[in-house]
Amino acid sequence: MAAGAFTDLVGQPNEAAVLEFPIDNLAPTIAVSWAGPAPLVSGAAATVLLSLSEPAAAFGLAAIEVAGGTLVNLTGAGTAFTATFLPAADFRGTATVTVPPGALTDIAGNRNPAPAAVAIPVDTVAPLIAGFRASPATARLGIGDAIVLEADFSEPVTPGASLTVLLDTGRHVSLAVDALGLTARGVYVAQPGDVSGDLDVVAVSANGLLRNAAGNPLATTLPPPPAGLAGRHAVVVDAAVRFVASGLFGIDPAVVRDARSQFRHVPLRFTTPVTGLVLAALRLELNGQPLSLQGARLTGSRDSYVLSLPVTRVNPVGIYTLSIASTGAVRATSNGATATTSVALRWGFGRSVGMVPAAPPLVTPLEVVRTARRTSVVLAWQPAAANAGGPVSRYLLEYRIAGTQRWIAVRNSVPGGVSQTTVSGLALGHAYEFRVAAVNAAGQGVFGVSAPFHVA
């Protein structure tokens, strides 16, 4: 009210009176920035800085939008706040931290009208091993044979760095990364004792030096099986310490038969130089029966020896079998790998008593075949392995109703080169058992028996 607007009873004018109303219609603003390594890699974090134009009445993590990671640990007061940004796993690109319109409220109740955002480069994708290769792609490796192993990467990694692979032979091989960073190469040399039916990598290790351009370390997980060595290549390692066939003296399953000669001096050659070869380390059999080495002499060294038998141990008819008596008796000089006890040296002439075939494995009924006049079952088995008694000449088959004692012979035998046949004359509604035995020059082996099979 203005001065003199009114007077009191004695005529004095009033003094001026002012009533003030505070007004705040200024919208708050916010600036967002970040500090940290660029790009952010796996295990790294960035500090996000939030600068407000005035103190806030309401502001928290729930109001902030984040893409490509998470925001945690918001701290601060007044006009300055900080938070920690953690990048998402397996993310490559630009992450963002955004304060959307209306997320910030000042003390007067005004809200920020415009968004504020910051972009953070992120690369948390680790380089991977895409697959393994071998050169040559198909090989059979003996003692001392070499093959080049290669690992391919999903993206370039540190040139000159290395990784180590563990093969299923038990050997470790170091692979060095080439100048392009896309392939690592190393050489595997088969050593005495190494054996692998299909060479493959079973584990990978790498030091922290092997990284991609962003700095992520190599993931040492194995690629899927098709990308492994075994899935792509046919590399067989056979570096066993064993006898080597020489002249008329052969290793399993071959036997050289010679009716004209009586062998007194037997050359013993190994795949590698050995130690520990004495008479006590050898086992000699004639037609499957133990034969004493008393009076025999052993001469030679390294990988070549001669066993001289006394005249009393020489039989003009029969098959001799010479093998290592026990595991650990004979070892490779280079690394101590033990000589195998399963590979024998054989020589002689005539029928090999006691060397009948083993039972055919996996005797399996496959299906029921029905016709208007009879019911049959298709039966299959794995071939019996040949041995010193000679190859399998034929198979004998029998069947019975499950739970009964009487076996019924199938009238016709099956040739040795066949491993499947049809058994006829069966009755519906019964469970049958089938058995198969292999026959060679030494005689009939034991039967391999199937599980009960219901004919319906």
Coordinates of N, CA and C in Angstrom, one line a residue, residues 290-421:
P290 N 52.2 -121.8 -20.9 CA 53.4 -121.2 -20.5 C 54.6 -122.1 -20.8
L291 N 55.7 -121.5 -21.2 CA 56.9 -122.2 -21.6 C 58.1 -121.5 -20.9
S292 N 58.9 -122.3 -20.1 CA 60.0 -121.7 -19.4 C 61.1 -121.2 -20.3
L293 N 61.7 -120.1 -19.8 CA 62.8 -119.5 -20.6 C 64.1 -119.9 -20.0
Q294 N 64.1 -120.9 -19.2 CA 65.4 -121.4 -18.6 C 66.3 -121.9 -19.7
G295 N 67.5 -121.4 -19.6 CA 68.5 -121.8 -20.7 C 68.6 -120.8 -21.8
A296 N 67.6 -119.9 -21.9 CA 67.6 -118.9 -23.0 C 68.6 -117.8 -22.7
R297 N 69.0 -117.1 -23.8 CA 69.9 -115.9 -23.6 C 69.3 -114.7 -24.3
L298 N 69.5 -113.6 -23.8 CA 69.0 -112.3 -24.3 C 70.2 -111.4 -24.5
T299 N 70.4 -111.0 -25.8 CA 71.5 -110.0 -26.1 C 70.9 -108.8 -26.9
G300 N 71.7 -107.8 -26.9 CA 71.3 -106.6 -27.7 C 71.2 -105.4 -26.7
S301 N 70.7 -104.2 -27.3 CA 70.6 -103.0 -26.6 C 69.6 -102.1 -27.3
R302 N 69.3 -101.0 -26.7 CA 68.5 -99.9 -27.2 C 67.1 -100.5 -27.8
D303 N 66.9 -100.5 -29.1 CA 65.7 -101.0 -29.6 C 65.8 -102.3 -30.4
S304 N 66.9 -103.0 -30.2 CA 67.2 -104.2 -31.0 C 67.8 -105.3 -30.1
Y305 N 67.1 -106.4 -30.0 CA 67.6 -107.5 -29.1 C 67.4 -108.8 -29.9
V306 N 68.1 -109.9 -29.4 CA 67.9 -111.2 -29.9 C 67.7 -112.2 -28.7
L307 N 66.6 -112.9 -28.8 CA 66.3 -114.0 -27.8 C 66.7 -115.3 -28.4
S308 N 67.7 -116.0 -27.8 CA 68.2 -117.3 -28.2 C 67.6 -118.4 -27.4
L309 N 66.9 -119.3 -28.0 CA 66.2 -120.4 -27.2 C 67.0 -121.6 -27.3
P310 N 67.1 -122.4 -26.2 CA 67.8 -123.7 -26.2 C 67.0 -124.7 -27.1
V311 N 67.7 -125.7 -27.6 CA 67.1 -126.7 -28.5 C 65.9 -127.3 -27.9
T312 N 65.9 -127.5 -26.6 CA 64.8 -128.2 -25.9 C 63.5 -127.3 -25.9
R313 N 63.6 -126.0 -26.2 CA 62.5 -125.1 -26.2 C 61.9 -124.9 -27.7
V314 N 62.5 -125.7 -28.6 CA 62.1 -125.5 -30.0 C 61.2 -126.6 -30.4
N315 N 60.0 -126.3 -30.8 CA 59.0 -127.3 -31.3 C 58.7 -127.1 -32.7
P316 N 58.8 -128.1 -33.5 CA 58.6 -127.9 -35.0 C 57.1 -127.6 -35.3
V317 N 56.2 -128.0 -34.4 CA 54.8 -127.7 -34.7 C 54.2 -126.9 -33.5
G318 N 53.7 -125.8 -33.8 CA 53.1 -124.9 -32.7 C 53.3 -123.5 -33.0
I319 N 52.5 -122.7 -32.3 CA 52.6 -121.2 -32.4 C 53.1 -120.7 -31.1
Y320 N 54.3 -119.9 -31.2 CA 54.9 -119.3 -30.0 C 54.3 -117.9 -29.9
T321 N 54.2 -117.5 -28.6 CA 53.7 -116.1 -28.3 C 54.7 -115.6 -27.3
L322 N 55.3 -114.4 -27.6 CA 56.2 -113.8 -26.7 C 55.6 -112.4 -26.4
S323 N 55.5 -112.1 -25.1 CA 55.0 -110.8 -24.7 C 55.7 -110.3 -23.5
I324 N 55.4 -109.0 -23.1 CA 55.9 -108.4 -21.9 C 55.2 -108.9 -20.7
A325 N 55.9 -109.3 -19.7 CA 55.3 -110.0 -18.6 C 54.4 -109.1 -17.7
S326 N 54.8 -107.9 -17.5 CA 54.0 -107.0 -16.6 C 54.2 -105.6 -17.0
T327 N 53.2 -104.8 -16.7 CA 53.3 -103.3 -17.0 C 54.4 -102.7 -16.1
G328 N 55.2 -101.9 -16.7 CA 56.3 -101.3 -16.0 C 57.6 -102.0 -16.0
A329 N 57.6 -103.2 -16.6 CA 58.9 -104.0 -16.6 C 59.8 -103.4 -17.7
V330 N 59.3 -103.0 -18.8 CA 60.1 -102.5 -19.9 C 59.6 -101.1 -20.2
R331 N 60.5 -100.1 -20.3 CA 60.1 -98.7 -20.4 C 61.0 -98.0 -21.5
A332 N 60.4 -97.0 -22.1 CA 61.1 -96.2 -23.1 C 62.2 -95.4 -22.5
T333 N 63.4 -95.4 -23.1 CA 64.5 -94.7 -22.5 C 64.3 -93.2 -22.5
S334 N 63.5 -92.7 -23.5 CA 63.4 -91.2 -23.6 C 62.5 -90.6 -22.5
N335 N 61.4 -91.3 -22.2 CA 60.5 -90.6 -21.2 C 59.9 -91.6 -20.2
G336 N 60.3 -92.9 -20.2 CA 59.8 -93.8 -19.2 C 58.5 -94.4 -19.5
A337 N 57.9 -94.2 -20.7 CA 56.6 -94.8 -21.0 C 56.7 -96.3 -21.0
T338 N 55.7 -97.0 -20.4 CA 55.8 -98.4 -20.3 C 55.5 -99.1 -21.6
A339 N 56.1 -100.2 -21.8 CA 55.8 -101.1 -23.0 C 54.4 -101.7 -22.8
T340 N 53.7 -101.8 -23.9 CA 52.3 -102.5 -23.8 C 52.5 -104.0 -23.6
T341 N 51.6 -104.5 -22.7 CA 51.6 -105.9 -22.5 C 50.6 -106.6 -23.4
S342 N 49.8 -105.9 -24.2 CA 48.8 -106.5 -25.0 C 49.2 -106.8 -26.5
V343 N 50.4 -106.4 -26.9 CA 50.9 -106.6 -28.2 C 52.0 -107.6 -28.1
A344 N 51.8 -108.8 -28.7 CA 52.8 -109.9 -28.6 C 53.5 -110.2 -29.9
L345 N 54.6 -110.8 -29.8 CA 55.3 -111.3 -31.0 C 55.0 -112.7 -31.2
R346 N 54.7 -113.1 -32.4 CA 54.3 -114.5 -32.7 C 55.0 -115.1 -33.9
W347 N 55.3 -116.4 -33.8 CA 55.9 -117.2 -34.9 C 55.5 -118.6 -34.7
G348 N 55.8 -119.4 -35.8 CA 55.5 -120.8 -35.7 C 54.7 -121.4 -36.8
F349 N 54.2 -122.6 -36.6 CA 53.5 -123.3 -37.7 C 52.5 -124.3 -37.0
G350 N 51.3 -124.4 -37.6 CA 50.3 -125.4 -37.1 C 49.1 -124.7 -36.4
R351 N 48.3 -125.6 -35.8 CA 47.1 -125.1 -35.1 C 47.5 -124.5 -33.8
S352 N 46.9 -123.3 -33.5 CA 47.3 -122.6 -32.2 C 46.3 -123.0 -31.1
V353 N 46.6 -124.1 -30.3 CA 45.7 -124.5 -29.3 C 45.5 -123.4 -28.3
G354 N 44.3 -123.2 -27.9 CA 44.0 -122.2 -26.9 C 43.9 -120.8 -27.4
M355 N 44.0 -120.6 -28.8 CA 43.9 -119.3 -29.4 C 42.6 -119.1 -30.1
V356 N 41.5 -119.7 -29.6 CA 40.2 -119.5 -30.2 C 39.7 -118.1 -30.1
P357 N 38.7 -117.7 -30.9 CA 38.3 -116.3 -30.9 C 37.6 -115.9 -29.6
A358 N 37.6 -114.6 -29.3 CA 36.8 -114.1 -28.1 C 35.4 -114.1 -28.5
A359 N 34.5 -113.9 -27.5 CA 33.1 -113.8 -27.8 C 32.7 -112.6 -28.6
P360 N 31.9 -112.8 -29.7 CA 31.5 -111.6 -30.4 C 30.7 -110.6 -29.5
P361 N 31.1 -109.3 -29.5 CA 30.5 -108.4 -28.6 C 29.1 -107.9 -29.2
L362 N 28.3 -107.4 -28.3 CA 27.0 -106.7 -28.7 C 26.2 -107.6 -29.6
V363 N 25.8 -108.7 -29.2 CA 24.8 -109.6 -29.9 C 23.5 -108.9 -29.7
T364 N 22.8 -108.4 -30.7 CA 21.7 -107.5 -30.6 C 20.6 -107.9 -31.6
P365 N 19.4 -108.3 -31.1 CA 18.2 -108.5 -32.0 C 17.7 -107.1 -32.5
L366 N 17.5 -107.0 -33.8 CA 17.2 -105.7 -34.3 C 15.7 -105.5 -34.6
E367 N 15.1 -106.4 -35.2 CA 13.7 -106.3 -35.5 C 13.0 -107.6 -35.8
V368 N 11.7 -107.6 -35.7 CA 10.9 -108.8 -36.0 C 10.3 -108.7 -37.4
V369 N 10.5 -109.8 -38.1 CA 10.0 -109.9 -39.5 C 8.9 -110.9 -39.6
R370 N 7.7 -110.6 -39.9 CA 6.6 -111.5 -40.0 C 6.1 -111.7 -41.4
T371 N 5.8 -112.9 -41.8 CA 5.2 -113.3 -43.0 C 4.0 -114.2 -42.8
A372 N 3.4 -114.6 -43.8 CA 2.1 -115.4 -43.6 C 2.5 -116.7 -43.0
R373 N 3.7 -117.2 -43.2 CA 4.0 -118.6 -42.8 C 4.9 -118.7 -41.6
R374 N 5.7 -117.6 -41.3 CA 6.7 -117.8 -40.2 C 7.0 -116.4 -39.6
T375 N 7.6 -116.4 -38.4 CA 8.1 -115.2 -37.8 C 9.6 -115.3 -37.6
S376 N 10.4 -114.2 -37.9 CA 11.8 -114.2 -37.8 C 12.3 -113.0 -37.1
V377 N 13.5 -113.1 -36.6 CA 14.2 -112.0 -36.0 C 15.5 -111.7 -36.7
V378 N 15.8 -110.4 -37.0 CA 17.0 -110.0 -37.6 C 18.0 -109.8 -36.4
L379 N 19.1 -110.6 -36.5 CA 20.1 -110.6 -35.4 C 21.5 -110.0 -35.9
A380 N 22.1 -109.2 -35.1 CA 23.4 -108.6 -35.5 C 24.4 -108.7 -34.4
W381 N 25.7 -108.6 -34.7 CA 26.7 -108.6 -33.7 C 27.9 -107.9 -34.2
Q382 N 28.8 -107.5 -33.3 CA 30.1 -107.0 -33.8 C 31.1 -108.1 -34.1
P383 N 31.9 -108.0 -35.2 CA 32.8 -109.1 -35.5 C 33.8 -109.4 -34.4
A384 N 34.0 -110.7 -34.2 CA 35.1 -111.1 -33.3 C 36.4 -110.8 -33.8
A385 N 37.3 -110.3 -33.0 CA 38.7 -109.9 -33.4 C 39.5 -111.1 -33.8
A386 N 40.3 -111.0 -34.8 CA 41.2 -112.1 -35.2 C 42.4 -112.1 -34.2
N387 N 43.0 -113.3 -34.1 CA 44.1 -113.5 -33.2 C 45.1 -114.5 -33.7
A388 N 46.0 -115.0 -32.9 CA 47.0 -115.9 -33.4 C 46.4 -117.2 -33.9
G389 N 45.2 -117.5 -33.5 CA 44.6 -118.7 -34.1 C 44.1 -118.6 -35.5
G390 N 44.2 -117.4 -36.1 CA 43.8 -117.2 -37.4 C 42.5 -116.4 -37.5
P391 N 42.1 -116.0 -38.7 CA 40.9 -115.2 -38.8 C 39.6 -116.1 -38.6
V392 N 38.5 -115.4 -38.3 CA 37.2 -116.1 -38.1 C 36.7 -116.7 -39.4
S393 N 36.5 -118.0 -39.4 CA 36.0 -118.6 -40.6 C 34.5 -118.7 -40.7
R394 N 33.8 -118.8 -39.5 CA 32.3 -118.8 -39.5 C 31.8 -118.5 -38.1
Y395 N 30.5 -118.3 -38.0 CA 29.8 -118.1 -36.7 C 28.8 -119.1 -36.5
L396 N 28.6 -119.6 -35.3 CA 27.6 -120.5 -34.9 C 26.5 -119.8 -34.1
L397 N 25.3 -120.1 -34.3 CA 24.2 -119.3 -33.7 C 23.2 -120.3 -33.0
E398 N 22.7 -119.9 -31.8 CA 21.8 -120.7 -31.1 C 20.8 -119.7 -30.4
Y399 N 19.6 -120.3 -30.1 CA 18.6 -119.4 -29.4 C 17.8 -120.3 -28.4
R400 N 17.1 -119.7 -27.5 CA 16.2 -120.4 -26.5 C 15.2 -119.4 -26.0
I401 N 14.1 -120.0 -25.5 CA 13.1 -119.1 -24.9 C 13.7 -118.7 -23.5
A402 N 13.6 -117.4 -23.3 CA 14.2 -116.8 -22.0 C 13.6 -117.5 -20.8
G403 N 14.5 -117.9 -19.9 CA 14.2 -118.6 -18.7 C 14.2 -120.1 -18.8
T404 N 14.4 -120.6 -20.0 CA 14.6 -122.1 -20.1 C 16.0 -122.5 -20.2
Q405 N 16.3 -123.8 -20.2 CA 17.7 -124.2 -20.2 C 18.2 -124.7 -21.6
R406 N 17.3 -125.1 -22.5 CA 17.7 -125.8 -23.7 C 17.9 -124.7 -24.8
W407 N 19.2 -124.8 -25.4 CA 19.5 -123.9 -26.5 C 19.3 -124.7 -27.8
I408 N 18.8 -124.0 -28.8 CA 18.4 -124.6 -30.1 C 19.4 -124.1 -31.1
A409 N 20.2 -125.0 -31.8 CA 21.1 -124.5 -32.8 C 20.4 -124.1 -34.1
V410 N 20.9 -123.0 -34.7 CA 20.5 -122.6 -36.0 C 21.2 -123.5 -37.0
R411 N 20.4 -124.1 -37.9 CA 21.0 -125.2 -38.8 C 22.2 -124.7 -39.6
N412 N 22.1 -123.5 -40.2 CA 23.2 -123.1 -41.0 C 24.1 -122.0 -40.3
S413 N 25.4 -122.2 -40.4 CA 26.3 -121.3 -39.8 C 26.4 -120.0 -40.7
V414 N 27.1 -119.0 -40.2 CA 27.2 -117.7 -41.0 C 28.7 -117.6 -41.3
P415 N 29.0 -117.2 -42.6 CA 30.4 -117.0 -42.9 C 31.1 -116.0 -42.0
G416 N 32.4 -116.1 -41.9 CA 33.2 -115.2 -41.0 C 33.1 -113.7 -41.3
G417 N 33.0 -113.4 -42.6 CA 32.9 -112.0 -43.0 C 31.6 -111.3 -42.8
V418 N 30.6 -112.1 -42.3 CA 29.2 -111.6 -42.1 C 28.9 -111.4 -40.6
S419 N 28.2 -110.3 -40.3 CA 27.9 -110.1 -38.9 C 26.4 -109.8 -38.7
Q420 N 25.6 -110.3 -39.5 CA 24.1 -110.2 -39.4 C 23.4 -111.3 -40.1
T421 N 22.3 -111.8 -39.5 CA 21.6 -112.9 -40.2 C 20.1 -112.8 -39.7

